[in-house]
Short mmCIF file of C-alpha atoms in Angstrom, two decimals:
data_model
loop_
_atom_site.label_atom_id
_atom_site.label_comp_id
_atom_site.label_asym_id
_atom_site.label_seq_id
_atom_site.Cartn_x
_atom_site.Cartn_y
_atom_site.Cartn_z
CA UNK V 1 66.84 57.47 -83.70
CA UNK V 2 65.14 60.30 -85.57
CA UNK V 3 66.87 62.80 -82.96
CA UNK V 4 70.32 60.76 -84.24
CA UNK V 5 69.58 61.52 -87.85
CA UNK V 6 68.81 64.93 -87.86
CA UNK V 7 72.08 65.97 -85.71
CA UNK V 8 73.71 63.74 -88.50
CA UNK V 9 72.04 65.34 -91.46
CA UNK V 10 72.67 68.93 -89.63
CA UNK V 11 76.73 68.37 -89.50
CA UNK V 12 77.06 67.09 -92.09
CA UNK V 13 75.45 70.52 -93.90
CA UNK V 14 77.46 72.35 -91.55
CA UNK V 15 80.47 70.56 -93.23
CA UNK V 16 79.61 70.99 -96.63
CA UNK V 17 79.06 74.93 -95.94
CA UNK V 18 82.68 74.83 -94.34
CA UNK V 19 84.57 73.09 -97.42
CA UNK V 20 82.56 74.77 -99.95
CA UNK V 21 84.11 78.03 -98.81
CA UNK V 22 87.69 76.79 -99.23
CA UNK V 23 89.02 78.16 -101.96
CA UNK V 24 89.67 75.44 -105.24
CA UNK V 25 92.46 73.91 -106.25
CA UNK V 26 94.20 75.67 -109.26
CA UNK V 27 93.39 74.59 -112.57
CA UNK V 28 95.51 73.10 -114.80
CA UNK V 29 98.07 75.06 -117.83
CA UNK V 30 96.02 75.93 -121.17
CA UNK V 31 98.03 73.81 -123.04
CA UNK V 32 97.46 70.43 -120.78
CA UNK V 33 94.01 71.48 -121.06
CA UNK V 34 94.19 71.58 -124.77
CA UNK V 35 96.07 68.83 -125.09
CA UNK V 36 93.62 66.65 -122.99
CA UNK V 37 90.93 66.70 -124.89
CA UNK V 38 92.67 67.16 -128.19
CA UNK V 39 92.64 63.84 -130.14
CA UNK V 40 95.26 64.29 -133.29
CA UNK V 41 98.11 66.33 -133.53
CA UNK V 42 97.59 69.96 -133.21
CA UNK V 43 101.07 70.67 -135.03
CA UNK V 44 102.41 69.12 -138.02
CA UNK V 45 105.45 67.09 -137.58
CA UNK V 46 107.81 69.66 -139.15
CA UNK V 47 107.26 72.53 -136.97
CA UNK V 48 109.46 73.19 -134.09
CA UNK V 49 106.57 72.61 -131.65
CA UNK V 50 106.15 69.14 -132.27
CA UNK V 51 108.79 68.17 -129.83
CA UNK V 52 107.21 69.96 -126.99
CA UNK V 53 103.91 68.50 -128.05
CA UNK V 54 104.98 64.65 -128.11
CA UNK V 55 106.73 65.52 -124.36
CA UNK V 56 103.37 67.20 -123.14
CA UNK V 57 101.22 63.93 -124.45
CA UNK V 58 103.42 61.77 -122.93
CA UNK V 59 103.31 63.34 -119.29
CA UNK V 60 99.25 62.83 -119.89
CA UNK V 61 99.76 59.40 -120.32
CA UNK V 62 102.12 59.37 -117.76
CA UNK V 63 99.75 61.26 -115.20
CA UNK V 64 96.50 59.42 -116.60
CA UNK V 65 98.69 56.42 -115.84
CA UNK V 66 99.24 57.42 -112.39
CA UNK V 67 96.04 57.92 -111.86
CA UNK V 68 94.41 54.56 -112.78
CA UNK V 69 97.09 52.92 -110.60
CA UNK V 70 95.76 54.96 -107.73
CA UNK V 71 92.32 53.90 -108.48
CA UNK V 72 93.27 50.61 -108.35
CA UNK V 73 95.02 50.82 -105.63
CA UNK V 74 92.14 52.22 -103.76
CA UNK V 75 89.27 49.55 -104.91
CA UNK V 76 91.53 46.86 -103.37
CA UNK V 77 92.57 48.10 -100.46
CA UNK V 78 89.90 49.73 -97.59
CA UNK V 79 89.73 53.59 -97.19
CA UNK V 80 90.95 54.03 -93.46
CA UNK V 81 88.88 56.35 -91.68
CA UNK V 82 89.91 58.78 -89.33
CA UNK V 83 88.28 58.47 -86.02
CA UNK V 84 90.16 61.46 -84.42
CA UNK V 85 88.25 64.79 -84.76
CA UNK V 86 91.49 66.90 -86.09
CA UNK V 87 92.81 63.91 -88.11
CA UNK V 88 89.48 64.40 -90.04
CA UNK V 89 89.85 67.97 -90.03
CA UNK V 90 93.56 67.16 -91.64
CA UNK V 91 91.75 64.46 -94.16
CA UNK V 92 89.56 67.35 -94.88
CA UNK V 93 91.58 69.76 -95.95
CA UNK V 94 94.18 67.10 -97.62
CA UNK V 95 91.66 66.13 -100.09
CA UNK V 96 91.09 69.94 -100.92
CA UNK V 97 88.03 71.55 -102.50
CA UNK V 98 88.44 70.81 -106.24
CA UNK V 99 84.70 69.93 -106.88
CA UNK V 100 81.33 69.28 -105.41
CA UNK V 101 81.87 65.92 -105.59
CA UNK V 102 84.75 65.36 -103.68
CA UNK V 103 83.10 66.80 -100.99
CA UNK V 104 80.07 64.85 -101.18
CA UNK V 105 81.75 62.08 -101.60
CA UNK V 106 84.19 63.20 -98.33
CA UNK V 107 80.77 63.18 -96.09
CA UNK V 108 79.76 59.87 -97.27
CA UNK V 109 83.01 58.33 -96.36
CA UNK V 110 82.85 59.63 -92.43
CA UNK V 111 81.29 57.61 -90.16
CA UNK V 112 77.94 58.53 -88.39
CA UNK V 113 79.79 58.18 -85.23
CA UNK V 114 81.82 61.67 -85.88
CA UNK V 115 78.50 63.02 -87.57
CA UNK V 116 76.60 62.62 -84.59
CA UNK V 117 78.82 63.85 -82.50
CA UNK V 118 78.80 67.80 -81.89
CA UNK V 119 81.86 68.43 -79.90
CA UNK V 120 84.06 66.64 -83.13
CA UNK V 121 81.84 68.25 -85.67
CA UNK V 122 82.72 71.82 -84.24
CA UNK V 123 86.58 70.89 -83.48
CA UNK V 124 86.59 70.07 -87.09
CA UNK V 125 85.08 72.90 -88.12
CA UNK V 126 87.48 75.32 -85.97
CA UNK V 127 90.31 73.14 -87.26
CA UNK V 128 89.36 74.29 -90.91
CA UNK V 129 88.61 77.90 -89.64
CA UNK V 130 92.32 77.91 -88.28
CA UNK V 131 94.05 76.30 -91.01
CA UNK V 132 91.98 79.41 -93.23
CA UNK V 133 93.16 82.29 -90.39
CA UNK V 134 97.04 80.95 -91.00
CA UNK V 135 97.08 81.87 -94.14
CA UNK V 136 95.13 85.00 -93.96
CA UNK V 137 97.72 86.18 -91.00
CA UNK V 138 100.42 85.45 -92.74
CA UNK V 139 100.11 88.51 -94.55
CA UNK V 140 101.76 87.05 -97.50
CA UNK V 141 99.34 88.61 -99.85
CA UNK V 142 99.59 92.15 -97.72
CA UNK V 143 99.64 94.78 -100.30
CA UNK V 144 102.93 95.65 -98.34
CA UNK V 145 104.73 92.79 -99.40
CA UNK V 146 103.44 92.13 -103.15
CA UNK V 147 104.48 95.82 -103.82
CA UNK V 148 107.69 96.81 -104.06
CA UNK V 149 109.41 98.46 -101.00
CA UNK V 150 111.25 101.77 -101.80
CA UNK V 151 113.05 103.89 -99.64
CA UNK V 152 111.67 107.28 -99.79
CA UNK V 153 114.75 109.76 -99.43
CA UNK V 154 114.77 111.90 -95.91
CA UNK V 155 114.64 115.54 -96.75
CA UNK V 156 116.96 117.57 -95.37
CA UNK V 157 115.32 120.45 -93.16
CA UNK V 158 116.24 123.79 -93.52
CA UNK V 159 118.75 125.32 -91.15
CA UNK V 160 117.53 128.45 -88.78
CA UNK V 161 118.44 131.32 -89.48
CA UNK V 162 118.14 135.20 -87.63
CA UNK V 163 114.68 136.11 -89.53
CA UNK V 164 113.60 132.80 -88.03
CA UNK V 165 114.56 133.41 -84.44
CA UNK V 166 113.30 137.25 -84.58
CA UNK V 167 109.71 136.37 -86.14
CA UNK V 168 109.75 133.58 -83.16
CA UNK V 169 110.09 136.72 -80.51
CA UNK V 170 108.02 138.51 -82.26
CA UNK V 171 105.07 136.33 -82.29
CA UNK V 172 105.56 135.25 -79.00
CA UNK V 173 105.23 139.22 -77.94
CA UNK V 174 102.49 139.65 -80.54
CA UNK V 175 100.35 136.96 -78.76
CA UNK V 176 101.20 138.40 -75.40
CA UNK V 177 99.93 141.34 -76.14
CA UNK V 178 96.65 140.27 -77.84
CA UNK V 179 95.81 137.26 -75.88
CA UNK V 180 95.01 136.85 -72.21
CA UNK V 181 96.97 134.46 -69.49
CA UNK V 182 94.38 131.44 -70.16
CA UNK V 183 95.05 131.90 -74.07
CA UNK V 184 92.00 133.08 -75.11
CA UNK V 185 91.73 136.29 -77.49
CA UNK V 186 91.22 140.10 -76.32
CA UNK V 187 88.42 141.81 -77.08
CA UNK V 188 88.65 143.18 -80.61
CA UNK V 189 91.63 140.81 -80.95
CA UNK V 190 92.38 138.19 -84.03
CA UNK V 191 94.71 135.73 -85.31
CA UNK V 192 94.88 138.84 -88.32
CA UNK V 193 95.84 141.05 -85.95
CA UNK V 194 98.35 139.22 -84.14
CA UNK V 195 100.24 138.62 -87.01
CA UNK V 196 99.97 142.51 -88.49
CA UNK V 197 101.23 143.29 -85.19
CA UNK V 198 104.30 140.39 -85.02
CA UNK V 199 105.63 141.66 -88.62
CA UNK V 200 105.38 144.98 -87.79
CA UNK V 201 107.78 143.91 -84.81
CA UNK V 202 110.02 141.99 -87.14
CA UNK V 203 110.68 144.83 -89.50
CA UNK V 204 111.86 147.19 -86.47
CA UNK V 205 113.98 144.34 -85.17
#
């Protein structure tokens, strides 16, 4: 039994450290924010805001509505508890990271018979880690593609001319005459002297 608790007790930290690195769910506009915790008017009734004010208190009480149904709706009816190690995983991530106590409150509601259980802790855990490597493969956040793409122009290369082709010859004799069969330098020879030697070719050409 002890042995049963401490496997329990260890997945269910290495759970927690898994959905505590998900990232959290976006917070809510400034002016629901505001308005939330606001309890008169912020506006007087003549300005031109007060429309958009009496809409944004109403989709509180719509939303805050919403929400107590939900609540309800939960206290009578059983929470059904996945018993399948990736439908947990998807239960997981579903419920999303917004606070510490959702999470908490996410490792109460699984059953000691996943806890204990190694083999669904860690397919769990690599379901999480895979949902996390989708989105960092997508490469929607690549540099590449927040940037905008512009087509540098091709540059045009410059035709050869004579002078080209002769200083070509020239170099190539230069180097023959100051370099051995394996490449190397002469003795006394350098790269200065090669190319005194291939201009002073190039002139007499």
């Amino acid at each position: 039994a002890k042995r049963r608790l401490e496997s329990i007790k260890k997945n269910k930290q290495r759970l927690k450290d898994a959905l505590s690195k998900l990232p959290a769910a976006p917070g809510a506009p400034l002016p629901y924010r505001i308005l939330q915790s606001a309890g008169s008017p912020l506006v007087d009734a003549a300005s031109i805001a007060f429309q958009n004010e009496l809409q944004l208190r109403r989709l509180v009480e719509i939303e805050n509505q919403l929400a107590m149904n939900r609540q309800m709706a939960q206290d009578v009816q059983p929470i059904a508890i996945p018993s399948l190690p990736g439908e947990v995983a998807r239960a997981v991530l579903q419920s999303g990271a917004e606070s510490a106590e959702v999470i908490e409150q996410l490792l109460k509601d699984l059953p000691d018979e996943v806890l204990e259980d190694d083999e669904a802790v860690s397919a769990v855990l690599a379901d999480i880690d895979s949902g996390r490597d989708v989105i960092r493969n997508s490469r929607q956040f690549d540099r590449q593609n927040l940037l905008p793409r512009f087509s540098a122009p091709v540059k045009r290369t410059r035709r050869k001319t004579k002078t080209d082709k002769n200083m070509s010859k020239a170099l190539r004799l230069a180097n023959e005459r100051f370099r051995k069969k394996n490449g190397s330098l002469r003795k006394g020879a350098s790269q200065s002297k090669i190319m005194k030697y291939a201009h002073r070719l190039l002139r007499k050409m």
